[in-house]
Short mmCIF file of C-alpha atoms in Angstrom, two decimals:
data_model
loop_
_atom_site.label_atom_id
_atom_site.label_comp_id
_atom_site.label_asym_id
_atom_site.label_seq_id
_atom_site.Cartn_x
_atom_site.Cartn_y
_atom_site.Cartn_z
CA MET A 185 174.30 135.42 84.40
CA SER A 186 175.12 135.70 88.08
CA THR A 187 178.59 137.04 88.78
CA ILE A 188 180.71 137.62 91.84
CA SER A 189 181.81 141.25 91.99
CA ASP A 190 183.29 142.48 95.25
CA SER A 191 185.89 140.44 97.11
CA PRO A 192 184.78 139.82 100.71
CA ALA A 193 187.09 140.72 103.56
CA GLN A 194 189.72 138.13 104.38
CA ALA A 195 189.63 136.40 107.76
CA GLY A 196 192.43 137.26 110.17
CA PRO A 197 194.19 135.52 113.07
CA ARG A 198 191.27 136.03 115.46
CA GLU A 199 188.89 134.25 113.09
CA TRP A 200 191.25 131.28 112.66
CA LEU A 201 191.72 131.01 116.44
CA GLY A 202 187.95 131.23 116.75
CA LEU A 203 187.67 128.34 114.30
CA ALA A 204 189.80 126.25 116.65
CA VAL A 205 187.34 127.04 119.43
CA LEU A 206 184.37 126.16 117.21
CA ALA A 207 185.99 122.83 116.37
CA LEU A 208 185.71 121.75 120.03
CA PRO A 209 181.94 121.02 120.03
CA THR A 210 182.30 119.10 116.77
CA LEU A 211 185.12 117.02 118.25
CA LEU A 212 183.07 116.37 121.37
CA LEU A 213 179.90 115.28 119.60
CA SER A 214 181.77 112.83 117.35
CA ILE A 215 183.67 111.39 120.32
CA ASP A 216 180.40 111.09 122.23
CA VAL A 217 178.80 108.97 119.50
CA SER A 218 181.68 106.52 119.23
CA VAL A 219 182.36 106.03 122.94
CA LEU A 220 178.71 105.42 123.77
CA HIS A 221 178.53 102.47 121.40
CA LEU A 222 181.65 100.99 123.00
CA ALA A 223 180.04 101.41 126.42
CA VAL A 224 176.82 99.57 125.46
CA PRO A 225 177.90 96.15 126.83
CA HIS A 226 179.05 97.75 130.10
CA ILE A 227 175.85 99.74 130.50
CA SER A 228 173.86 96.57 129.83
CA GLU A 229 175.78 94.70 132.52
CA SER A 230 175.60 97.49 135.12
CA LEU A 231 172.06 98.88 134.68
CA ASP A 232 170.38 95.81 133.14
CA PRO A 233 168.17 97.73 130.69
CA SER A 234 165.72 95.92 128.44
CA ALA A 235 166.45 95.83 124.70
CA SER A 236 163.96 98.67 124.18
CA GLN A 237 165.49 100.77 126.97
CA MET A 238 168.97 100.22 125.52
CA LEU A 239 167.83 101.52 122.14
CA TRP A 240 166.32 104.58 123.81
CA ILE A 241 169.54 105.20 125.76
CA ILE A 242 171.40 105.23 122.46
CA ASP A 243 169.00 107.09 120.20
CA ILE A 244 167.03 109.54 122.38
CA TYR A 245 170.06 111.83 122.18
CA GLY A 246 170.02 111.89 118.39
CA PHE A 247 166.24 112.20 118.20
CA LEU A 248 166.16 115.32 120.36
CA ILE A 249 169.16 116.85 118.60
CA ALA A 250 167.34 116.35 115.31
CA GLY A 251 164.07 117.63 116.77
CA PHE A 252 165.58 120.81 118.18
CA LEU A 253 168.26 121.69 115.59
CA VAL A 254 166.06 123.97 113.49
CA THR A 255 164.54 125.51 116.62
CA MET A 256 167.93 126.24 118.11
CA GLY A 257 169.22 127.64 114.83
CA THR A 258 166.27 130.05 114.77
CA LEU A 259 166.73 130.87 118.46
CA GLY A 260 170.39 131.67 117.86
CA ASP A 261 169.41 134.19 115.19
CA ARG A 262 167.32 135.97 117.82
CA ILE A 263 169.36 135.91 121.03
CA GLY A 264 172.81 135.68 119.46
CA ARG A 265 174.67 132.67 118.12
CA ARG A 266 177.63 132.95 120.48
CA LYS A 267 175.32 133.38 123.47
CA LEU A 268 173.33 130.28 122.54
CA LEU A 269 176.53 128.29 121.96
CA LEU A 270 177.86 129.14 125.43
CA ILE A 271 174.52 128.41 127.13
CA GLY A 272 174.41 125.05 125.36
CA ALA A 273 178.00 124.26 126.33
CA ALA A 274 177.25 124.88 130.01
CA ALA A 275 174.09 122.76 129.87
CA PHE A 276 175.94 119.97 128.06
CA GLY A 277 178.62 119.86 130.76
CA VAL A 278 176.06 119.63 133.57
CA ALA A 279 174.05 116.93 131.77
CA SER A 280 177.24 114.96 131.10
CA VAL A 281 177.99 114.76 134.83
CA ALA A 282 174.41 113.69 135.54
CA ALA A 283 174.60 110.94 132.89
CA ALA A 284 177.90 109.66 134.25
CA TYR A 285 176.35 108.98 137.65
CA ALA A 286 172.95 107.64 136.52
CA ASP A 287 172.01 104.57 138.55
CA ASP A 288 169.10 103.17 136.52
CA PRO A 289 168.03 103.04 132.84
CA ALA A 290 165.28 105.66 133.22
CA THR A 291 167.68 108.22 134.69
CA LEU A 292 170.22 107.57 131.95
CA ILE A 293 167.54 108.00 129.28
CA ALA A 294 166.46 111.30 130.87
CA THR A 295 170.01 112.65 131.06
CA ARG A 296 170.71 111.54 127.50
CA ALA A 297 167.59 113.49 126.48
CA ALA A 298 168.98 116.57 128.24
CA LEU A 299 172.28 116.07 126.40
CA GLY A 300 170.35 115.96 123.13
CA VAL A 301 168.60 119.28 123.77
CA ALA A 302 171.89 120.89 124.82
CA GLY A 303 173.74 119.32 121.88
CA ALA A 304 171.21 120.82 119.47
CA THR A 305 172.54 124.28 120.35
CA LEU A 306 176.11 123.41 119.38
CA MET A 307 176.15 122.33 115.74
CA PRO A 308 173.97 125.06 114.12
CA SER A 309 175.70 127.74 116.20
CA THR A 310 179.18 126.63 115.12
CA LEU A 311 178.32 126.36 111.43
CA ALA A 312 176.45 129.68 111.43
CA LEU A 313 179.37 131.44 113.15
CA ILE A 314 181.81 129.96 110.61
CA SER A 315 179.65 131.35 107.79
CA ASN A 316 179.68 134.78 109.46
CA MET A 317 183.41 134.80 110.30
CA PHE A 318 184.65 133.59 106.90
CA ARG A 319 183.05 135.71 104.18
CA ASP A 320 185.52 134.75 101.47
CA ALA A 321 184.23 131.63 99.69
CA ARG A 322 187.61 129.88 99.48
CA GLN A 323 188.46 130.62 103.12
CA ARG A 324 185.02 129.44 104.14
CA GLY A 325 185.60 126.20 102.22
CA VAL A 326 188.85 125.63 104.11
CA ALA A 327 187.16 126.46 107.42
CA ILE A 328 184.31 124.04 106.79
CA ALA A 329 186.83 121.37 105.76
CA VAL A 330 188.65 121.87 109.07
CA TRP A 331 185.32 121.70 110.90
CA VAL A 332 184.42 118.44 109.15
CA THR A 333 187.91 117.00 109.71
CA MET A 334 187.52 117.54 113.46
CA PHE A 335 184.46 115.32 113.28
CA SER A 336 186.61 112.65 111.66
CA VAL A 337 189.36 113.13 114.27
CA GLY A 338 186.75 112.62 116.99
CA ILE A 339 185.68 109.39 115.34
CA ALA A 340 189.31 108.27 115.44
CA LEU A 341 190.02 109.37 119.01
CA GLY A 342 186.70 108.24 120.48
CA PRO A 343 187.24 104.48 120.33
CA VAL A 344 190.80 104.69 121.67
CA VAL A 345 190.15 107.20 124.45
CA GLY A 346 186.79 105.65 125.30
CA GLY A 347 188.23 102.15 125.18
CA ALA A 348 191.04 103.10 127.52
CA MET A 349 188.60 104.68 129.97
CA LEU A 350 186.33 101.64 129.88
CA GLU A 351 189.35 99.45 130.44
CA TYR A 352 190.30 101.20 133.68
CA PHE A 353 187.19 103.06 134.88
CA TRP A 354 183.42 102.55 135.05
CA TRP A 355 181.11 103.12 132.08
CA GLY A 356 180.02 106.56 133.31
CA SER A 357 183.53 107.92 132.80
CA VAL A 358 182.92 108.15 129.02
CA PHE A 359 180.36 110.91 129.62
CA LEU A 360 182.88 112.96 131.60
CA LEU A 361 185.00 113.41 128.47
CA GLY A 362 182.78 116.32 127.51
CA VAL A 363 183.26 118.29 130.71
CA PRO A 364 186.80 119.66 130.12
CA ILE A 365 186.01 120.34 126.44
CA MET A 366 182.94 122.38 127.38
CA ALA A 367 184.90 124.18 130.10
CA LEU A 368 187.54 125.22 127.55
CA LEU A 369 184.84 126.46 125.17
CA LEU A 370 183.26 128.54 127.96
CA VAL A 371 186.61 130.16 128.79
CA ALA A 372 187.88 130.82 125.25
CA GLY A 373 184.58 131.49 123.46
CA PRO A 374 183.84 134.99 124.81
CA ALA A 375 187.35 136.18 123.92
CA LEU A 376 187.64 134.73 120.41
CA LEU A 377 184.13 134.44 119.01
CA PRO A 378 182.19 137.46 117.75
CA GLU A 379 178.49 137.78 118.46
CA TYR A 380 175.99 137.67 115.61
CA ARG A 381 172.23 138.04 115.69
CA ASP A 382 169.58 138.87 113.11
CA GLU A 383 168.02 142.17 114.18
CA ASP A 384 165.17 141.67 111.71
CA ALA A 385 164.32 138.10 112.68
CA GLY A 386 160.69 137.42 113.47
CA ARG A 387 159.49 135.92 116.72
CA LEU A 388 160.10 132.27 117.56
CA ASP A 389 156.88 130.35 116.91
CA LEU A 390 156.50 128.05 119.92
CA ALA A 391 153.59 126.24 118.31
CA SER A 392 155.90 125.20 115.45
CA VAL A 393 158.48 123.95 117.95
CA ALA A 394 155.85 121.77 119.64
CA LEU A 395 154.51 120.53 116.32
CA SER A 396 157.97 119.54 115.08
CA LEU A 397 158.58 117.41 118.15
CA GLY A 398 155.04 116.05 118.01
CA ALA A 399 155.73 114.86 114.47
CA ILE A 400 159.20 113.37 114.93
CA LEU A 401 158.97 111.50 118.23
CA PRO A 402 155.72 109.52 117.67
CA VAL A 403 156.92 108.40 114.24
CA ILE A 404 160.22 107.17 115.68
CA TYR A 405 158.44 105.39 118.51
CA GLY A 406 156.03 103.69 116.10
CA LEU A 407 158.80 102.47 113.80
CA LYS A 408 160.83 101.14 116.72
CA GLU A 409 157.95 99.23 118.25
CA ILE A 410 156.72 97.75 114.97
CA ALA A 411 160.24 96.54 114.12
CA LYS A 412 160.58 95.07 117.62
CA ASP A 413 157.17 93.49 118.27
CA GLY A 414 155.35 93.57 114.94
CA VAL A 415 152.27 95.55 113.93
CA THR A 416 150.12 96.33 116.98
CA LEU A 417 147.57 99.04 117.72
CA LEU A 418 149.66 101.46 119.78
CA PRO A 419 152.61 101.83 117.37
CA VAL A 420 150.25 102.25 114.42
CA LEU A 421 148.36 104.97 116.30
CA ALA A 422 151.69 106.67 117.09
CA LEU A 423 152.60 106.67 113.40
CA VAL A 424 149.22 108.10 112.41
CA VAL A 425 149.43 110.81 115.07
CA GLY A 426 153.00 111.71 114.11
CA LEU A 427 152.17 111.96 110.40
CA ALA A 428 149.04 114.00 111.12
CA VAL A 429 151.01 116.41 113.31
CA GLY A 430 153.65 116.57 110.57
CA VAL A 431 151.06 117.64 108.00
CA THR A 432 149.85 120.33 110.41
CA PHE A 433 153.43 121.48 110.91
CA VAL A 434 154.03 121.82 107.17
CA ARG A 435 150.80 123.75 106.65
CA ARG A 436 151.63 126.13 109.49
CA GLN A 437 155.11 126.85 108.10
CA ARG A 438 153.60 127.86 104.77
CA THR A 439 151.44 130.52 106.47
CA LEU A 440 154.13 132.13 108.67
CA ASP A 441 156.18 135.18 107.72
CA SER A 442 159.14 133.73 109.69
CA PRO A 443 158.71 129.96 109.50
CA LEU A 444 160.69 127.58 111.65
CA LEU A 445 161.46 125.56 108.49
CA ASP A 446 161.28 127.07 104.99
CA PHE A 447 159.87 124.31 102.79
CA GLY A 448 160.42 126.40 99.69
CA LEU A 449 164.02 125.17 99.74
CA PHE A 450 162.86 121.66 98.92
CA GLY A 451 161.77 122.81 95.47
CA ASN A 452 165.43 122.86 94.45
CA PRO A 453 166.34 119.37 93.12
CA THR A 454 170.02 119.72 94.04
CA PHE A 455 169.13 120.68 97.62
CA ARG A 456 166.55 117.90 97.84
CA THR A 457 168.85 115.21 96.45
CA ALA A 458 171.80 116.13 98.66
CA LEU A 459 169.56 116.18 101.71
CA VAL A 460 168.03 112.77 100.99
CA THR A 461 171.50 111.33 100.39
CA LEU A 462 172.76 112.68 103.72
CA LEU A 463 169.71 111.32 105.54
CA LEU A 464 169.90 107.82 104.06
CA SER A 465 173.68 107.55 104.33
CA MET A 466 173.70 108.63 107.97
CA LEU A 467 170.83 106.23 108.67
CA VAL A 468 172.93 103.33 107.41
CA ALA A 469 176.05 104.61 109.21
CA GLY A 470 174.26 104.79 112.57
CA GLY A 471 173.05 101.19 112.47
CA THR A 472 176.32 99.87 111.05
CA TYR A 473 178.51 101.50 113.69
CA LEU A 474 176.29 100.22 116.50
CA TYR A 475 176.53 96.61 115.37
CA VAL A 476 180.19 96.59 114.33
CA THR A 477 181.31 97.90 117.74
CA GLN A 478 179.20 95.30 119.52
CA PHE A 479 180.42 92.55 117.18
CA LEU A 480 184.04 93.30 118.09
CA GLN A 481 183.33 93.08 121.81
CA LEU A 482 180.53 90.51 122.15
CA VAL A 483 181.23 88.18 119.22
CA ALA A 484 184.99 88.56 118.72
CA GLY A 485 185.52 88.92 122.48
CA LEU A 486 187.78 91.99 122.36
CA SER A 487 188.19 94.36 125.30
CA PRO A 488 186.89 97.92 124.81
CA MET A 489 190.45 99.18 124.36
CA LYS A 490 191.28 96.60 121.69
CA ALA A 491 187.92 97.16 119.98
CA GLY A 492 188.77 100.85 119.80
CA LEU A 493 192.13 100.08 118.23
CA TYR A 494 190.50 97.84 115.63
CA LEU A 495 188.22 100.75 114.68
CA LEU A 496 191.18 103.04 113.97
CA PRO A 497 191.66 101.96 110.30
CA ALA A 498 188.10 103.04 109.52
CA ALA A 499 188.52 106.33 111.39
CA PHE A 500 191.79 107.19 109.65
CA ALA A 501 190.28 106.26 106.28
CA LEU A 502 187.47 108.72 107.02
CA ILE A 503 189.98 111.46 107.89
CA VAL A 504 191.99 110.92 104.69
CA THR A 505 189.00 110.94 102.34
CA SER A 506 187.43 113.92 104.16
CA VAL A 507 190.62 115.95 103.60
CA VAL A 508 191.24 114.78 100.02
CA SER A 509 187.66 115.19 98.76
CA PRO A 510 187.58 119.03 98.64
CA MET A 511 190.81 118.97 96.63
CA ALA A 512 189.33 116.41 94.23
CA ALA A 513 186.17 118.53 93.95
CA SER A 514 188.27 121.43 92.65
CA ARG A 515 188.88 119.43 89.46
CA ILE A 516 185.96 116.97 89.35
CA ARG A 517 182.29 117.63 89.89
CA PRO A 518 181.52 117.26 93.61
CA ALA A 519 178.62 114.94 92.78
CA TYR A 520 180.98 112.52 91.03
CA VAL A 521 183.38 112.57 93.99
CA VAL A 522 180.50 111.79 96.36
CA ALA A 523 179.12 109.08 94.06
CA VAL A 524 182.48 107.30 93.83
CA GLY A 525 182.73 107.42 97.62
CA LEU A 526 179.28 105.91 98.01
CA ALA A 527 180.25 103.09 95.64
CA VAL A 528 183.29 102.37 97.82
CA SER A 529 181.00 102.29 100.85
CA ALA A 530 178.80 99.77 99.07
CA VAL A 531 181.79 97.43 98.73
CA GLY A 532 182.34 97.65 102.49
CA HIS A 533 178.68 96.96 103.23
CA VAL A 534 178.77 93.88 101.01
CA MET A 535 181.77 92.60 103.00
CA LEU A 536 179.84 93.11 106.25
CA SER A 537 176.83 91.29 104.79
CA MET A 538 179.00 88.21 104.15
CA ALA A 539 180.83 88.04 107.49
CA ASP A 540 180.15 85.22 109.93
CA SER A 541 180.69 84.78 113.64
CA THR A 542 183.54 82.28 113.34
CA SER A 543 185.73 83.61 110.50
CA GLY A 544 187.63 86.15 112.56
CA ILE A 545 187.41 89.91 112.58
CA ALA A 546 189.60 90.82 109.58
CA GLN A 547 186.65 90.91 107.17
CA VAL A 548 184.53 93.03 109.50
CA VAL A 549 187.34 95.53 110.18
CA THR A 550 188.22 95.77 106.48
CA GLY A 551 184.60 96.13 105.40
CA PHE A 552 183.98 98.81 108.00
CA ALA A 553 187.08 100.70 106.80
CA PHE A 554 185.65 100.70 103.26
CA VAL A 555 182.32 101.98 104.59
CA TYR A 556 183.98 104.89 106.35
CA ALA A 557 186.42 105.67 103.54
CA GLY A 558 183.50 105.96 101.15
CA GLY A 559 181.60 108.19 103.54
CA GLY A 560 184.34 110.81 103.73
CA PRO A 561 183.43 112.62 100.48
CA LEU A 562 179.77 112.87 101.49
CA ILE A 563 180.58 114.25 104.94
CA ALA A 564 183.12 116.74 103.57
CA LEU A 565 181.11 117.95 100.56
CA GLY A 566 177.51 117.27 101.56
CA THR A 567 176.99 120.39 103.68
CA ASP A 568 178.57 122.62 101.02
CA ILE A 569 176.31 121.09 98.35
CA VAL A 570 173.20 121.69 100.48
CA VAL A 571 174.14 125.24 101.49
CA GLY A 572 175.51 126.16 98.06
CA SER A 573 172.32 125.05 96.30
CA ALA A 574 170.19 127.41 98.44
CA PRO A 575 169.89 131.18 97.88
CA PRO A 576 172.56 133.07 99.89
CA GLU A 577 169.98 134.71 102.13
CA GLN A 578 168.72 131.26 103.15
CA ALA A 579 172.13 129.69 103.82
CA GLY A 580 171.53 129.64 107.58
CA SER A 581 168.23 127.81 107.21
CA ALA A 582 169.80 125.37 104.75
CA SER A 583 172.64 124.66 107.21
CA ALA A 584 170.19 123.87 110.00
CA ILE A 585 168.21 121.56 107.71
CA SER A 586 171.44 119.80 106.68
CA GLU A 587 172.42 119.19 110.31
CA THR A 588 168.89 118.02 111.11
CA SER A 589 169.03 115.52 108.26
CA THR A 590 172.39 114.18 109.46
CA GLU A 591 171.40 113.82 113.11
CA LEU A 592 167.96 112.40 112.33
CA GLY A 593 169.53 109.90 109.94
CA MET A 594 171.96 108.66 112.60
CA ALA A 595 169.15 108.34 115.15
CA LEU A 596 166.82 106.60 112.71
CA GLY A 597 169.60 104.20 111.78
CA VAL A 598 170.04 103.11 115.39
CA ALA A 599 166.28 102.85 115.86
CA ALA A 600 165.19 101.29 112.56
CA LEU A 601 168.20 99.14 111.65
CA GLY A 602 168.85 98.31 115.30
CA SER A 603 165.27 97.12 115.64
CA VAL A 604 165.47 95.11 112.42
CA ALA A 605 168.69 93.43 113.55
CA THR A 606 167.14 92.73 116.97
CA ALA A 607 164.19 91.06 115.25
CA VAL A 608 166.60 88.95 113.18
CA TYR A 609 168.43 87.94 116.36
CA ARG A 610 165.27 86.93 118.17
CA ASN A 611 164.06 84.94 115.19
CA GLY A 612 167.39 83.16 114.72
CA VAL A 613 168.71 82.41 118.21
CA GLU A 614 168.19 78.82 119.35
CA VAL A 615 168.10 78.27 123.09
CA PRO A 616 169.20 74.66 123.82
CA ALA A 617 167.52 72.36 126.29
CA GLY A 618 168.77 72.75 129.81
CA VAL A 619 168.44 76.55 130.00
CA PRO A 620 166.02 77.58 132.80
CA ASP A 621 162.79 79.32 131.76
CA GLY A 622 163.75 82.76 133.11
CA ALA A 623 167.18 82.61 131.53
CA GLU A 624 165.64 81.42 128.26
CA ASP A 625 163.64 84.65 127.93
CA ILE A 626 166.71 86.77 128.69
CA ALA A 627 168.88 84.85 126.22
CA GLY A 628 166.25 85.22 123.51
CA ASP A 629 166.13 89.00 123.95
CA THR A 630 169.74 90.13 123.39
CA LEU A 631 173.24 88.74 122.91
CA VAL A 632 174.31 90.31 126.20
CA GLY A 633 171.43 88.46 127.86
CA ALA A 634 172.51 85.17 126.29
CA ILE A 635 176.11 85.59 127.49
CA ASP A 636 174.88 86.40 131.01
CA ALA A 637 172.48 83.46 130.95
CA ALA A 638 175.31 81.11 130.00
CA ASN A 639 177.11 81.81 133.26
CA GLY A 640 176.57 78.90 135.63
CA LEU A 641 175.21 76.55 132.98
CA PRO A 642 176.88 73.24 132.12
CA SER A 643 179.76 73.76 129.70
CA GLU A 644 178.14 72.10 126.67
CA VAL A 645 174.84 73.94 127.14
CA ALA A 646 176.58 77.27 127.70
CA THR A 647 178.74 76.87 124.60
CA ALA A 648 175.75 75.93 122.42
CA LEU A 649 173.77 78.93 123.70
CA VAL A 650 176.55 81.47 123.19
CA ASP A 651 177.48 80.12 119.74
CA SER A 652 173.86 80.29 118.61
CA ALA A 653 173.43 83.79 120.03
CA ARG A 654 176.60 85.07 118.38
CA ALA A 655 175.58 83.57 115.05
CA ALA A 656 172.12 85.16 115.31
CA PHE A 657 173.63 88.54 116.21
CA THR A 658 175.97 88.31 113.21
CA ASP A 659 172.99 87.48 110.99
CA GLY A 660 171.46 90.78 112.10
CA MET A 661 174.65 92.61 111.18
CA ASN A 662 174.60 90.86 107.78
CA VAL A 663 171.10 92.19 107.12
CA ILE A 664 172.26 95.73 107.99
CA GLY A 665 175.18 95.27 105.58
CA GLY A 666 172.85 94.22 102.76
CA ILE A 667 170.56 97.18 103.34
CA GLY A 668 173.58 99.49 103.47
CA ALA A 669 174.91 98.24 100.13
CA LEU A 670 171.57 98.86 98.39
CA VAL A 671 171.25 102.35 99.89
CA ALA A 672 174.82 103.30 98.98
CA LEU A 673 174.49 102.18 95.35
CA GLY A 674 171.07 103.79 94.94
CA THR A 675 172.16 107.15 96.32
CA ALA A 676 175.39 107.06 94.28
CA VAL A 677 173.38 106.86 91.08
CA LEU A 678 170.92 109.51 92.29
CA VAL A 679 173.67 112.00 93.16
CA ALA A 680 175.59 111.48 89.92
CA VAL A 681 172.49 111.98 87.77
CA VAL A 682 170.73 114.86 89.55
CA ILE A 683 173.40 117.13 91.09
CA ARG A 684 175.09 119.31 88.45
CA ILE A 685 177.25 121.68 90.52
CA PRO A 686 180.56 122.22 88.65
CA ALA A 687 184.01 121.62 90.08
CA THR A 688 184.95 124.34 92.55
CA GLY A 689 187.97 125.27 90.44
CA ALA A 690 185.84 125.79 87.33
CA GLY A 691 186.00 129.57 87.66
CA GLU A 692 184.08 132.31 89.36
CA ASP A 693 181.33 132.57 86.75
CA ALA A 694 180.54 128.88 86.97
CA ALA A 695 180.64 129.00 90.74
CA GLY A 696 178.33 131.98 90.75
CA ASP A 697 175.87 130.23 88.47
CA ALA A 698 175.92 127.12 90.66
CA LEU A 699 174.91 129.17 93.69
CA ALA A 700 172.07 130.83 91.84
CA VAL A 701 169.92 127.82 91.09
CA ASN A 702 166.25 128.57 91.42
CA PRO A 703 163.63 126.09 92.77
CA GLU A 704 163.12 124.68 89.29
CA GLY A 705 166.80 123.87 89.04
CA GLN A 706 167.49 126.41 86.24
CA HIS A 707 170.25 129.02 86.39
CA ALA A 708 169.15 132.51 87.33
CA SER A 709 169.56 135.08 84.62
#
């Protein structure tokens, strides 16, 4: 039986102050996600992107974060995790300024891509440094809970702060939120954060880096285009190329002494199940958040500031359940806590699937609050489940894979569910007679286009067009809600059945056994 013998050194004041510094990137990235969705209608009006360009503006950031997370985690092991964090913070600040002043969709997409690459340095560096700074398991659990809670706080602050900025300033101002946060990190980081690097780490395999991107990006592009325009030759070729490159990537990792991604971890059923749950849940969350924020502004007609205020119940629900879940997991199996949360999320998704464009916003706001409340246990406990189910010497790799799964899920949700909802909109919107041909095409593309096309039309025609467009948009959100409910219920059952980690308060022997699960899922002896 695996036992825990020596007590690790306790963290002191410097480590806890360092944790406050490490919380800054987490706060920033969660704020960035929420404010961008609020800014979508304003970006559409100012830069006039196509529906496809708008999706790329939103999701290229997440795609490149997901694509580079494992690479940056490995790079941090080699050059130093603090050094990489500070380089990434500086790059993120510069890219934020460039995005704020972009004057066309292509430039905004490019700067969002730069933000994604820079952002990929932040999350694995912060989590790895927390693991190094807090050696005691209980202190590390508290530190990770604080880290996760800052993500929830960012979700809460983002809509309000972003809404206020959009109310009084131009859309680019939301990107400038990151500049003072990154500046503070650059000033305080060198003084409070220790440097860690793996002196025995192998060389960074650039071919693996290229292969990982060559697998992810073509697959995402193919899925987006098929959902948007149906099955055509180019998207199918992109999918085939991406999958072929992915197979090559996997084979290469199995031959390297220092792989970019250790696929041996996936032999552990607990690790595999937790990772799939994170991926699917974040996929649903990404698409749901995108459409709920747009519903509040474009269908319910709220200002950005008011839309942000209406999102506060969901954000505070997420904070509460994120904080309470680790305490519940000390008495109840973490898998059961996560499964109950996912069931609560399913209730919220069902409410969203039954909302309509004329019944008011109470049902949407309440349903979204249930979705977020149910997601708190997964966000708070998911990373610990993934890392705890891996061998201790592979905790860093497991952390990077966990973050990759989360970011890729969010990006896929915007791409896949956003594309599905767009297809529903285009199939359901009815453009009345009297709308000019050019305006008809614009109105049939997006809800923003329909609202713009209605300007200058006769009152009856304009009203009929906008009502039809809002109803079609809401139908798309309903479809996302239905998919979300099925995913939440399915993953709840999967987690409850497969993951067998005991409650964290079950005792040291049980905890030690839970961390010593081999790839076949049996306890080490």
